[in-house]
Protein backbone atom coordinates (compact mmCIF):
# COMPACT_ATOMS: atom_id res chain seq x y z
CA MET A 1 26.22 -3.72 -6.31
CA ASN A 2 23.17 -4.51 -4.20
CA MET A 3 21.13 -2.31 -1.85
CA PHE A 4 23.59 -2.92 0.99
CA GLY A 5 26.55 -1.65 -0.95
CA GLN A 6 27.90 -5.15 -1.61
CA GLN A 7 29.48 -6.09 -4.93
CA VAL A 8 27.78 -9.21 -6.24
CA GLU A 9 27.83 -11.19 -9.44
CA PRO A 10 24.63 -11.08 -11.49
CA GLU A 11 22.66 -14.28 -11.24
CA ARG A 12 19.50 -13.75 -13.22
CA ALA A 13 17.63 -11.09 -15.15
CA GLU A 14 14.00 -10.24 -14.50
CA PRO A 15 11.88 -10.85 -17.62
CA GLY A 16 11.29 -7.61 -19.52
CA SER A 17 13.68 -5.65 -17.31
CA ASN A 18 17.08 -4.08 -17.90
CA HIS A 19 18.06 -4.67 -14.29
CA VAL A 20 19.92 -7.76 -13.21
CA TYR A 21 19.34 -8.99 -9.68
CA HIS A 22 21.20 -11.31 -7.35
CA ARG A 23 19.37 -13.10 -4.55
CA PRO A 24 21.61 -13.17 -1.46
CA SER A 25 20.54 -14.28 1.97
CA ILE A 26 19.78 -11.27 4.13
CA TYR A 27 21.31 -13.15 7.06
CA SER A 28 24.71 -13.10 5.37
CA LEU A 29 24.73 -9.35 6.01
CA ARG A 30 25.00 -9.61 9.79
CA GLY A 31 28.67 -8.70 9.73
CA ASP A 32 28.56 -6.16 6.92
CA ALA A 33 28.99 -2.95 8.93
CA GLU A 34 29.40 -0.77 5.89
CA GLY A 35 26.21 -1.96 4.25
CA PHE A 36 24.15 -1.38 7.38
CA GLU A 37 25.58 2.00 8.34
CA LYS A 38 24.97 3.77 5.06
CA ALA A 39 22.17 6.31 5.10
CA SER A 40 21.53 5.91 1.38
CA VAL A 41 20.61 2.87 -0.64
CA HIS A 42 22.96 1.57 -3.33
CA ASN A 43 21.26 -0.38 -6.07
CA ASP A 44 22.78 -1.24 -9.45
CA GLU A 45 25.66 1.22 -8.84
CA LYS A 46 23.19 4.06 -8.40
CA VAL A 47 22.86 5.89 -5.10
CA ILE A 48 19.22 6.34 -4.18
CA GLU A 49 18.49 8.56 -1.22
CA THR A 50 15.76 7.23 1.11
CA ASN A 51 12.56 9.30 0.93
CA SER A 52 12.10 10.06 4.60
CA VAL A 53 13.00 7.16 6.86
CA THR A 54 16.80 7.35 7.04
CA ALA A 55 19.22 5.80 9.46
CA GLU A 56 19.50 9.17 11.23
CA SER A 57 15.73 9.59 11.65
CA ILE A 58 15.20 6.10 12.97
CA HIS A 59 18.26 5.86 15.19
CA GLU A 60 18.69 9.25 16.79
CA ALA A 61 22.17 8.86 18.22
CA LYS A 62 21.75 9.88 21.83
CA GLN A 63 17.97 9.85 22.27
CA PRO A 64 16.57 7.75 25.15
CA LYS A 65 14.97 4.51 24.03
CA LEU A 66 11.96 2.43 24.86
CA GLN A 67 12.85 -0.69 26.81
CA ARG A 68 12.26 -4.20 25.55
CA LYS A 69 10.74 -5.57 28.74
CA LEU A 70 7.55 -7.26 27.50
CA LYS A 71 7.68 -11.03 27.95
CA GLY A 72 6.17 -13.67 25.70
CA ARG A 73 3.39 -14.56 28.16
CA GLN A 74 2.38 -10.89 28.44
CA MET A 75 2.30 -10.40 24.68
CA GLY A 76 0.29 -13.57 24.23
CA MET A 77 -2.33 -12.53 26.76
CA ILE A 78 -2.42 -8.94 25.43
CA ALA A 79 -3.16 -10.35 21.98
CA ILE A 80 -5.92 -12.56 23.38
CA GLY A 81 -7.39 -9.75 25.47
CA GLY A 82 -7.36 -7.43 22.48
CA THR A 83 -10.01 -9.57 20.79
CA ILE A 84 -12.37 -9.56 23.78
CA GLY A 85 -14.20 -6.35 24.57
CA THR A 86 -17.61 -4.78 25.01
CA GLY A 87 -18.28 -5.53 21.34
CA LEU A 88 -18.45 -9.21 22.26
CA PHE A 89 -20.01 -8.97 25.73
CA ILE A 90 -22.70 -6.42 24.83
CA GLY A 91 -22.87 -5.66 21.10
CA SER A 92 -22.83 -9.24 19.79
CA GLY A 93 -26.59 -9.55 20.29
CA THR A 94 -27.18 -6.93 17.60
CA THR A 95 -25.77 -9.26 14.93
CA LEU A 96 -28.21 -11.99 15.98
CA ALA A 97 -31.11 -9.55 15.77
CA ASP A 98 -29.98 -8.34 12.33
CA ALA A 99 -29.02 -11.59 10.60
CA GLY A 100 -30.37 -14.54 12.61
CA PRO A 101 -28.20 -17.27 14.19
CA ALA A 102 -26.65 -18.61 10.99
CA GLY A 103 -26.26 -15.15 9.44
CA SER A 104 -24.48 -13.75 12.50
CA LEU A 105 -22.19 -16.80 12.59
CA ILE A 106 -21.26 -16.29 8.93
CA ALA A 107 -20.68 -12.57 9.53
CA PHE A 108 -18.22 -13.25 12.35
CA LEU A 109 -16.50 -16.00 10.36
CA VAL A 110 -16.01 -13.65 7.39
CA MET A 111 -14.84 -10.74 9.52
CA GLY A 112 -12.71 -13.07 11.65
CA SER A 113 -10.92 -14.32 8.55
CA MET A 114 -10.30 -10.72 7.50
CA VAL A 115 -8.83 -9.86 10.92
CA PHE A 116 -6.65 -12.98 10.72
CA PHE A 117 -5.10 -11.81 7.44
CA VAL A 118 -4.65 -8.25 8.76
CA CYS A 119 -2.79 -9.65 11.78
CA THR A 120 -0.58 -11.93 9.68
CA SER A 121 0.28 -9.00 7.42
CA LEU A 122 1.17 -6.89 10.44
CA GLY A 123 3.08 -9.80 11.96
CA GLU A 124 5.31 -10.30 8.92
CA MET A 125 6.32 -6.65 8.75
CA SER A 126 6.60 -6.12 12.52
CA THR A 127 8.80 -9.18 13.03
CA PHE A 128 11.16 -8.03 10.30
CA ILE A 129 11.14 -4.37 11.39
CA PRO A 130 10.16 -4.18 15.10
CA THR A 131 8.73 -0.70 15.71
CA SER A 132 6.29 0.80 18.22
CA ASP A 133 4.26 2.57 15.52
CA PRO A 134 3.79 0.22 12.58
CA PHE A 135 0.95 2.30 11.08
CA ASN A 136 3.00 5.47 10.59
CA HIS A 137 6.38 3.81 10.12
CA PHE A 138 5.44 1.19 7.54
CA ALA A 139 3.32 3.62 5.51
CA THR A 140 6.21 6.11 5.54
CA ARG A 141 8.71 3.49 4.46
CA PHE A 142 6.67 1.46 1.98
CA LEU A 143 4.12 3.96 0.59
CA ASP A 144 4.57 7.72 1.05
CA PRO A 145 5.78 9.69 4.12
CA SER A 146 2.64 11.81 3.96
CA LEU A 147 0.50 8.68 4.27
CA GLY A 148 2.61 7.65 7.24
CA PHE A 149 1.88 11.00 8.88
CA ALA A 150 -1.85 10.57 8.23
CA PHE A 151 -2.01 6.95 9.46
CA GLY A 152 -0.01 7.77 12.59
CA TRP A 153 -2.14 10.71 13.69
CA ASN A 154 -5.31 8.89 12.61
CA TYR A 155 -4.39 6.04 14.95
CA TRP A 156 -3.49 8.39 17.78
CA TYR A 157 -6.71 10.41 17.80
CA SER A 158 -8.81 7.27 17.29
CA TRP A 159 -7.49 5.68 20.49
CA MET A 160 -7.38 9.00 22.34
CA LEU A 161 -11.11 9.39 21.72
CA THR A 162 -11.65 5.75 22.69
CA VAL A 163 -9.89 6.29 26.03
CA GLY A 164 -12.20 9.26 26.66
CA SER A 165 -15.26 7.15 25.90
CA GLU A 166 -14.00 4.37 28.16
CA LEU A 167 -13.75 6.87 31.04
CA VAL A 168 -17.42 7.72 30.48
CA ALA A 169 -18.32 4.02 30.27
CA CYS A 170 -16.51 3.20 33.51
CA GLY A 171 -18.60 5.71 35.43
CA MET A 172 -21.78 4.21 33.96
CA VAL A 173 -20.73 0.68 34.89
CA VAL A 174 -20.05 1.50 38.55
CA GLN A 175 -23.30 3.46 38.79
CA TYR A 176 -25.08 0.15 38.20
CA TRP A 177 -24.19 -0.67 41.82
CA LEU A 178 -23.89 2.84 43.25
CA PRO A 179 -26.46 4.99 41.43
CA HIS A 180 -26.37 7.81 44.01
CA ILE A 181 -22.69 8.65 43.39
CA THR A 182 -21.91 10.62 40.25
CA GLY A 183 -20.10 8.64 37.55
CA ALA A 184 -17.49 11.39 37.20
CA VAL A 185 -15.86 10.23 40.43
CA TRP A 186 -15.35 6.70 39.13
CA SER A 187 -14.19 7.98 35.75
CA LEU A 188 -11.49 10.06 37.45
CA ILE A 189 -10.38 7.07 39.54
CA THR A 190 -10.22 4.99 36.34
CA LEU A 191 -8.02 7.59 34.68
CA LEU A 192 -5.62 7.63 37.64
CA ILE A 193 -5.42 3.81 37.64
CA ILE A 194 -4.64 3.39 33.95
CA PHE A 195 -2.27 6.38 34.03
CA ALA A 196 -0.37 4.72 36.89
CA PHE A 197 -0.16 1.40 35.03
CA ASN A 198 1.39 3.16 32.03
CA ALA A 199 3.62 5.55 33.98
CA ILE A 200 5.36 2.83 36.02
CA SER A 201 6.99 1.06 33.08
CA VAL A 202 6.07 -1.09 30.11
CA ARG A 203 6.16 -4.02 32.52
CA GLY A 204 3.48 -2.29 34.61
CA TYR A 205 1.24 -2.00 31.57
CA GLY A 206 2.02 -5.55 30.46
CA GLU A 207 1.38 -7.14 33.84
CA ALA A 208 -1.89 -5.25 34.37
CA GLU A 209 -3.09 -6.20 30.92
CA PHE A 210 -2.03 -9.81 31.44
CA TRP A 211 -4.31 -10.29 34.45
CA MET A 212 -7.25 -8.32 33.05
CA SER A 213 -7.05 -10.30 29.82
CA ALA A 214 -6.82 -13.55 31.78
CA LEU A 215 -10.08 -12.71 33.56
CA LYS A 216 -11.82 -11.96 30.24
CA VAL A 217 -10.56 -15.24 28.80
CA LEU A 218 -11.81 -17.16 31.83
CA THR A 219 -15.23 -15.51 31.47
CA VAL A 220 -15.59 -16.60 27.85
CA ILE A 221 -14.52 -20.16 28.69
CA VAL A 222 -17.03 -20.37 31.56
CA PHE A 223 -19.70 -18.85 29.30
CA PHE A 224 -19.07 -21.51 26.66
CA ILE A 225 -19.32 -24.36 29.19
CA VAL A 226 -22.48 -22.92 30.78
CA GLY A 227 -23.95 -22.35 27.31
CA ILE A 228 -23.41 -26.00 26.31
CA LEU A 229 -25.02 -27.17 29.55
CA THR A 230 -27.97 -24.83 28.95
CA VAL A 231 -28.50 -25.93 25.34
CA THR A 232 -28.51 -29.60 26.36
CA GLY A 233 -30.88 -29.01 29.29
CA VAL A 234 -28.40 -29.93 32.04
CA THR A 235 -28.97 -26.50 33.61
CA GLY A 236 -32.00 -24.23 33.32
CA GLY A 237 -34.50 -27.09 33.01
CA ASP A 238 -35.12 -26.59 29.27
CA ASP A 239 -33.59 -28.80 26.59
CA ILE A 240 -33.25 -26.07 23.94
CA GLY A 241 -31.19 -28.00 21.41
CA GLY A 242 -31.48 -26.44 17.93
CA ARG A 243 -34.97 -25.06 18.48
CA ASN A 244 -34.01 -21.41 18.04
CA TRP A 245 -32.56 -22.16 14.61
CA HIS A 246 -36.05 -23.05 13.35
CA VAL A 247 -38.11 -20.12 14.66
CA GLU A 248 -39.24 -17.11 12.65
CA GLY A 249 -36.22 -15.20 11.27
CA ALA A 250 -33.91 -18.20 11.59
CA PRO A 251 -31.47 -19.41 10.58
CA PHE A 252 -31.13 -16.41 8.22
CA LYS A 253 -32.88 -13.09 8.71
CA ASP A 254 -33.09 -10.60 5.81
CA ASN A 255 -30.73 -12.85 3.82
CA ILE A 256 -27.68 -11.02 2.40
CA VAL A 257 -28.77 -7.62 3.75
CA GLY A 258 -28.88 -9.02 7.29
CA ILE A 259 -25.45 -10.59 6.90
CA LEU A 260 -23.96 -7.32 5.62
CA LYS A 261 -25.43 -5.45 8.62
CA ALA A 262 -23.93 -8.05 10.95
CA CYS A 263 -20.56 -7.83 9.17
CA ILE A 264 -20.37 -4.11 9.94
CA VAL A 265 -21.04 -4.72 13.65
CA ALA A 266 -18.59 -7.65 13.71
CA ALA A 267 -15.83 -5.58 12.08
CA PHE A 268 -16.00 -2.98 14.83
CA SER A 269 -16.13 -5.67 17.51
CA PHE A 270 -12.68 -6.89 16.41
CA GLN A 271 -10.99 -3.50 16.69
CA GLY A 272 -8.04 -3.55 19.08
CA THR A 273 -6.49 -6.78 17.82
CA GLU A 274 -3.77 -4.76 16.07
CA ILE A 275 -2.36 -3.40 19.37
CA VAL A 276 -0.08 -6.44 19.54
CA GLY A 277 1.77 -4.87 16.58
CA ILE A 278 2.67 -1.86 18.75
CA THR A 279 3.98 -4.04 21.57
CA VAL A 280 6.60 -5.46 19.18
CA GLY A 281 8.66 -2.30 19.72
CA GLU A 282 9.09 -3.31 23.39
CA CYS A 283 9.14 -7.08 23.04
CA ALA A 284 12.18 -8.78 24.56
CA ASN A 285 12.34 -11.48 21.85
CA PRO A 286 10.33 -10.43 18.76
CA ARG A 287 11.85 -13.16 16.56
CA ARG A 288 10.30 -15.86 18.77
CA ASP A 289 7.28 -14.23 20.42
CA VAL A 290 5.61 -12.34 17.56
CA PRO A 291 5.20 -15.37 15.26
CA ARG A 292 3.78 -17.33 18.21
CA VAL A 293 1.23 -14.64 18.97
CA ILE A 294 0.20 -14.11 15.34
CA GLN A 295 -0.14 -17.83 14.68
CA SER A 296 -2.59 -18.08 17.57
CA VAL A 297 -4.90 -15.39 16.13
CA PHE A 298 -7.01 -17.89 14.19
CA TRP A 299 -7.62 -20.06 17.25
CA ARG A 300 -8.39 -17.05 19.44
CA ILE A 301 -11.02 -15.82 16.99
CA LEU A 302 -12.49 -19.30 16.65
CA LEU A 303 -12.59 -19.97 20.40
CA PHE A 304 -13.68 -16.62 21.77
CA TYR A 305 -15.89 -15.13 19.07
CA ILE A 306 -17.26 -17.90 16.91
CA SER A 307 -18.04 -20.20 19.84
CA SER A 308 -19.70 -17.34 21.77
CA ILE A 309 -21.87 -16.31 18.80
CA LEU A 310 -22.85 -19.97 18.28
CA ILE A 311 -23.94 -20.32 21.91
CA ILE A 312 -25.88 -17.04 21.88
CA GLY A 313 -27.68 -18.10 18.68
CA LEU A 314 -28.63 -21.46 20.19
CA VAL A 315 -29.87 -20.15 23.55
CA ILE A 316 -31.58 -16.86 22.61
CA PRO A 317 -34.20 -16.51 19.82
CA ASN A 318 -33.32 -13.82 17.28
CA PHE A 319 -36.61 -11.96 17.86
CA ASP A 320 -35.86 -11.27 21.55
CA LYS A 321 -36.28 -7.48 21.81
CA ASN A 322 -33.40 -7.19 24.29
CA LEU A 323 -30.87 -8.17 21.61
CA ALA A 324 -31.34 -4.99 19.60
CA ASN A 325 -31.72 -2.78 22.66
CA ALA A 326 -28.40 -3.73 24.30
CA GLY A 327 -26.06 -1.15 22.81
CA SER A 328 -24.04 0.33 25.68
CA VAL A 329 -22.52 -0.61 29.02
CA SER A 330 -25.64 0.72 30.78
CA ASP A 331 -27.60 -2.13 29.18
CA ILE A 332 -25.59 -4.89 30.84
CA ALA A 333 -28.73 -6.41 32.39
CA ILE A 334 -30.00 -7.30 28.90
CA SER A 335 -26.69 -8.17 27.23
CA PRO A 336 -26.63 -11.59 25.47
CA PHE A 337 -24.04 -12.96 27.93
CA THR A 338 -26.22 -11.97 30.89
CA MET A 339 -29.30 -13.55 29.28
CA VAL A 340 -27.50 -16.85 28.68
CA PHE A 341 -26.32 -17.02 32.31
CA GLU A 342 -29.86 -16.21 33.49
CA LYS A 343 -31.28 -18.98 31.27
CA ALA A 344 -28.92 -21.31 33.12
CA GLY A 345 -30.50 -20.20 36.42
CA ALA A 346 -27.82 -17.72 37.57
CA SER A 347 -29.77 -14.89 39.23
CA TRP A 348 -26.51 -13.05 39.86
CA ALA A 349 -25.60 -12.97 36.16
CA ALA A 350 -26.09 -9.22 35.72
CA ASP A 351 -23.74 -8.44 38.64
CA LEU A 352 -21.13 -10.85 37.31
CA MET A 353 -21.21 -9.46 33.78
CA ASN A 354 -21.17 -5.89 35.07
CA ALA A 355 -17.95 -6.70 36.94
CA ILE A 356 -16.46 -8.30 33.81
CA VAL A 357 -17.45 -5.31 31.68
CA LEU A 358 -15.79 -3.02 34.25
CA VAL A 359 -12.54 -4.99 33.81
CA THR A 360 -13.02 -4.87 30.02
CA VAL A 361 -13.42 -1.09 30.06
CA LEU A 362 -10.30 -0.73 32.24
CA SER A 363 -8.39 -2.98 29.85
CA ALA A 364 -9.49 -0.99 26.80
CA GLY A 365 -8.51 2.30 28.45
CA ASN A 366 -5.17 0.87 29.57
CA SER A 367 -4.34 -0.43 26.09
CA GLY A 368 -5.56 2.72 24.39
CA LEU A 369 -3.36 4.96 26.55
CA TYR A 370 -0.38 2.68 25.90
CA ALA A 371 -0.95 2.66 22.13
CA CYS A 372 -1.33 6.45 21.94
CA THR A 373 1.88 7.17 23.84
CA ARG A 374 4.00 4.84 21.70
CA VAL A 375 2.57 6.08 18.41
CA MET A 376 3.08 9.72 19.39
CA TRP A 377 6.64 9.00 20.56
CA VAL A 378 7.56 7.50 17.19
CA LEU A 379 5.88 10.40 15.36
CA ALA A 380 7.99 12.82 17.41
CA ASN A 381 11.20 10.91 16.67
CA GLU A 382 10.43 11.06 12.94
CA GLY A 383 9.75 14.82 13.04
CA LYS A 384 5.98 14.49 12.69
CA ALA A 385 5.16 15.70 16.21
CA PRO A 386 6.81 18.29 18.50
CA ARG A 387 10.32 17.33 19.58
CA TRP A 388 9.54 17.54 23.31
CA PHE A 389 7.35 14.45 22.95
CA ARG A 390 10.60 12.48 22.59
CA LYS A 391 11.15 12.67 26.36
CA VAL A 392 11.47 9.18 27.84
CA THR A 393 11.92 8.33 31.52
CA LYS A 394 14.61 6.03 32.86
CA LYS A 395 11.99 3.27 32.84
CA GLY A 396 11.44 3.78 29.11
CA VAL A 397 8.06 5.56 29.37
CA PRO A 398 7.29 8.45 26.94
CA LEU A 399 6.08 10.65 29.80
CA TRP A 400 5.09 13.78 27.86
CA CYS A 401 3.18 11.69 25.33
CA LEU A 402 1.38 9.97 28.20
CA LEU A 403 0.48 13.25 29.90
CA PHE A 404 -0.72 14.90 26.69
CA THR A 405 -2.88 11.92 25.68
CA ALA A 406 -4.39 11.65 29.16
CA LEU A 407 -5.19 15.37 29.07
CA CYS A 408 -6.88 15.14 25.64
CA SER A 409 -8.92 12.10 26.72
CA THR A 410 -10.00 13.98 29.84
CA VAL A 411 -11.23 16.83 27.64
CA VAL A 412 -13.34 14.36 25.65
CA PHE A 413 -14.72 13.00 28.92
CA CYS A 414 -15.49 16.52 30.18
CA ILE A 415 -17.45 17.27 26.99
CA SER A 416 -19.77 14.39 27.82
CA LEU A 417 -19.90 15.54 31.45
CA ALA A 418 -20.98 19.01 30.37
CA GLY A 419 -24.02 17.47 28.76
CA ASN A 420 -23.07 18.31 25.18
CA LYS A 421 -24.16 14.96 23.80
CA ASP A 422 -24.10 15.97 20.12
CA VAL A 423 -20.44 17.00 20.25
CA TYR A 424 -19.51 13.90 22.25
CA VAL A 425 -21.26 11.48 19.86
CA PHE A 426 -19.71 13.38 16.94
CA LEU A 427 -16.21 12.85 18.37
CA ILE A 428 -16.75 9.18 19.22
CA ASN A 429 -18.04 8.46 15.71
CA LEU A 430 -14.65 9.64 14.43
CA SER A 431 -12.90 6.79 16.20
CA GLY A 432 -15.11 4.08 14.70
CA LEU A 433 -14.26 4.49 11.02
CA SER A 434 -10.64 5.33 11.84
CA GLY A 435 -10.11 1.70 12.88
CA ILE A 436 -11.12 0.55 9.41
CA ILE A 437 -8.78 3.11 7.82
CA PHE A 438 -5.62 1.91 9.57
CA TRP A 439 -6.50 -1.72 8.89
CA LEU A 440 -6.68 -0.77 5.21
CA GLY A 441 -3.24 0.78 5.63
CA ILE A 442 -1.79 -2.44 7.08
CA SER A 443 -3.02 -4.49 4.09
CA LEU A 444 -1.67 -1.99 1.58
CA CYS A 445 1.71 -1.73 3.37
CA HIS A 446 2.11 -5.51 3.41
CA TRP A 447 1.42 -5.71 -0.31
CA ARG A 448 4.17 -3.16 -0.97
CA PHE A 449 6.61 -4.63 1.55
CA ARG A 450 6.46 -8.11 0.04
CA ARG A 451 6.76 -6.79 -3.51
CA ALA A 452 9.79 -4.68 -2.57
CA TYR A 453 11.39 -7.57 -0.70
CA VAL A 454 11.14 -9.83 -3.76
CA ALA A 455 11.93 -7.07 -6.27
CA GLN A 456 15.20 -6.28 -4.48
CA GLY A 457 16.27 -9.90 -4.75
CA TYR A 458 15.79 -11.41 -1.30
CA SER A 459 14.63 -14.87 -0.40
CA LEU A 460 11.28 -15.24 1.36
CA ASP A 461 12.81 -18.09 3.35
CA ASP A 462 14.84 -15.51 5.27
CA LEU A 463 11.79 -13.71 6.71
CA PRO A 464 11.53 -14.33 10.50
CA TYR A 465 7.78 -14.75 10.02
CA ARG A 466 6.08 -15.29 6.68
CA ALA A 467 2.37 -14.51 6.27
CA ALA A 468 0.40 -17.31 4.66
CA PHE A 469 -1.64 -17.03 1.46
CA PHE A 470 0.05 -13.96 -0.01
CA PRO A 471 -1.14 -12.10 -2.10
CA PHE A 472 -4.67 -13.35 -1.38
CA GLY A 473 -4.56 -12.25 2.28
CA PRO A 474 -3.96 -8.49 1.89
CA VAL A 475 -6.16 -8.26 -1.24
CA TYR A 476 -9.03 -10.07 0.51
CA SER A 477 -8.69 -7.90 3.63
CA PHE A 478 -8.45 -4.65 1.69
CA THR A 479 -11.54 -5.48 -0.37
CA LEU A 480 -13.67 -6.43 2.63
CA LEU A 481 -12.56 -3.37 4.59
CA ALA A 482 -13.38 -1.08 1.68
CA ILE A 483 -16.88 -2.57 1.52
CA ILE A 484 -17.35 -2.13 5.27
CA MET A 485 -16.10 1.45 5.14
CA ILE A 486 -18.54 2.36 2.35
CA GLY A 487 -21.46 0.45 3.86
CA GLN A 488 -21.08 1.68 7.43
CA GLY A 489 -23.41 4.62 6.93
CA TYR A 490 -26.20 2.81 5.09
CA GLY A 491 -28.52 3.58 8.03
CA THR A 492 -28.00 7.31 7.50
CA ILE A 493 -29.16 7.05 3.87
CA TRP A 494 -31.87 4.38 3.94
CA PRO A 495 -34.82 4.48 4.47
CA THR A 496 -34.47 8.25 5.00
CA PHE A 497 -31.43 10.49 4.63
CA ASP A 498 -30.07 11.94 7.87
CA ALA A 499 -27.51 14.59 6.93
CA ALA A 500 -26.06 15.11 10.43
CA SER A 501 -25.60 11.37 11.05
CA PHE A 502 -24.12 10.90 7.56
CA VAL A 503 -21.50 13.60 8.15
CA SER A 504 -20.53 12.31 11.61
CA THR A 505 -20.28 8.73 10.30
CA TYR A 506 -17.95 9.53 7.42
CA LEU A 507 -16.07 12.54 8.84
CA ALA A 508 -12.99 10.38 9.54
CA ILE A 509 -12.39 10.08 5.77
CA PRO A 510 -12.03 13.81 4.95
CA LEU A 511 -10.05 14.27 8.18
CA PHE A 512 -7.62 11.56 7.04
CA LEU A 513 -7.37 13.24 3.64
CA ILE A 514 -6.57 16.58 5.30
CA PHE A 515 -3.70 14.98 7.27
CA TRP A 516 -2.42 13.18 4.18
CA LEU A 517 -2.65 15.92 1.54
CA GLY A 518 -1.70 18.68 3.99
CA TRP A 519 1.59 16.98 4.94
CA LYS A 520 2.22 16.09 1.32
CA PHE A 521 1.79 19.73 0.27
CA VAL A 522 4.00 21.07 3.07
CA LYS A 523 6.80 18.49 2.79
CA LYS A 524 6.52 17.77 -0.96
CA THR A 525 6.75 14.03 -0.32
CA LYS A 526 6.73 11.45 -3.11
CA TRP A 527 5.55 7.88 -3.53
CA VAL A 528 8.39 5.49 -2.66
CA LYS A 529 9.44 3.25 -5.55
CA LEU A 530 9.90 -0.47 -4.88
CA GLU A 531 13.62 -0.34 -5.60
CA ASP A 532 14.03 2.66 -3.27
CA ILE A 533 12.37 1.09 -0.23
CA ASP A 534 14.89 0.71 2.61
CA LEU A 535 14.72 -2.86 3.95
CA VAL A 536 17.83 -2.59 6.13
CA THR A 537 17.57 0.32 8.56
CA GLY A 538 15.81 -0.73 11.76
CA SER A 539 15.42 -4.35 10.64
CA ILE A 540 15.70 -7.14 13.20
CA ILE A 541 18.93 -8.27 11.54
CA GLU A 542 20.54 -4.88 12.05
CA MET A 543 19.22 -4.54 15.61
CA GLU A 544 20.52 -7.97 16.60
CA ARG A 545 23.88 -7.16 15.06
CA ASN A 546 24.09 -3.81 16.91
CA GLY A 547 23.06 -5.36 20.22
CA GLU A 548 19.75 -3.46 20.38
CA ILE A 549 17.88 -6.76 20.58
CA GLN A 550 19.25 -9.72 22.47
CA VAL A 551 19.97 -12.75 20.29
CA PHE A 552 18.36 -15.76 21.93
CA PRO A 553 19.56 -19.29 21.11
CA PRO A 554 17.11 -21.29 18.99
CA GLU A 555 14.67 -23.28 21.10
CA LYS A 556 14.62 -27.03 20.79
CA PRO A 557 11.39 -28.21 19.16
CA GLY A 558 8.89 -29.99 21.37
CA GLN A 559 8.18 -33.70 21.21
CA TRP A 560 5.33 -33.37 18.70
CA LYS A 561 7.38 -31.08 16.43
CA ARG A 562 10.32 -33.51 16.52
CA TYR A 563 7.96 -36.35 15.62
CA LEU A 564 6.49 -34.38 12.68
CA GLN A 565 9.98 -33.47 11.47
CA TRP A 566 11.00 -37.14 11.65
CA MET A 567 7.90 -38.17 9.68
CA ARG A 568 8.61 -35.51 7.05
CA ARG A 569 12.22 -36.70 6.60
CA LYS A 570 11.06 -40.28 6.44
CA ASN A 571 8.62 -39.55 3.63
CA GLU A 572 11.12 -37.55 1.56
């Protein structure tokens, strides 16, 4: 009898194992009501109770639900916009100053490849089990419920702190034009705007993010075109060519040390790309749209990051002092994007980039508030947050989660307003390393998911989306992320040890351990064995069968796909 309670004939025995497995198609289970409705897992005539994620905990019978209203175009643009932020527009110059033009390019290529594998790992799991909190849910299901608790709350407070910092940043950006009006006014207006976007409905969030992301994409495309014209001397009156790759400190600066420094900056620049995994829980057609979005990750990274870093390295010499000095939104006048536009003769470049950064900050705050509310709602539904956070409006908005997150972010903003800079910087540093921690969790969860899927006898051909290069992808990502996490605080140790900075840099690690071990002690949770992992409850197959997700007819392949299919059949 397999995990769905079906009686099957043994087909093959695993080498060195007493268990005999049969490999059915998971799609043959669409009509098996009994197998799907059981709250325990039957495997080899042994009933194995699920560790924490049961049918009852995932599908609370009469609880209000989120609404699957996000369209494919919105998800696609959200995924694109998630890769473009202040890390690219302002912080990218730091990598050039640290590693030189070739070193910074290598750093972004390496970190970009890591992000690609993280996204494909998340895509495979999220397409198969569409949930609005993959970090908590997948860790609970595939690792240990206590790890799920830790990853979920780690993700929530990381983005809650980020929203607070974006409120501060928004006030600073507007003060560039209106220095005589306190930034607190603009920060409050920003909070009201992003709160309204999220409170209307998921469509309100999606549509707002669509247009803000579209503007960021347009900016990068224009920047690339202007950069090419500047390098070739068409604009700016100076045929730069490859000159800046042959100056002092180029193409590599400080060799491997410089590249490692740049890798750390690049890793934090990519944070936010995983938000597309949260939108899966409200995607109208996850079977079609999620694979499309994930498959475009590589091209988004190549187009928006690698091309931008290449242009910056060609136009600006690595010894330009402004590169290292541009570290916050208040330094927009000396950001690498502004300097490239000015080299092209655009005297209005600083005003343009300030407007773009304002949109970027709004977008980050909007996405952060959305991510926090969905993660907290899932935590509440799994008993890991107060029950009253389960409240959902008729439009499918977790209102109490939204209000609580907005309140906490406002407190963070008020701390900065009160002038307590040490506490504010301390809190913001928490959010930085937290991003690395939940990326590590995604890689580890994917490793366990795939192993359980195969160990329980299912065909990989039945996965709605299959991540490429497994197991290399998650192992490669996990290794790189571990190196980045350890190396992040090198500046607090060398050349002199700064105890306060060291503690604030690495505080996210002991905080994560407190969440993890504390919940494990209280709930006495255990590591989930591969054969015990529930691959049925909440899966896309079950949701389509129960009518929770609309089943769309397969799309006809386009002309090029039909041609490639014809060529493949011809050569067989």
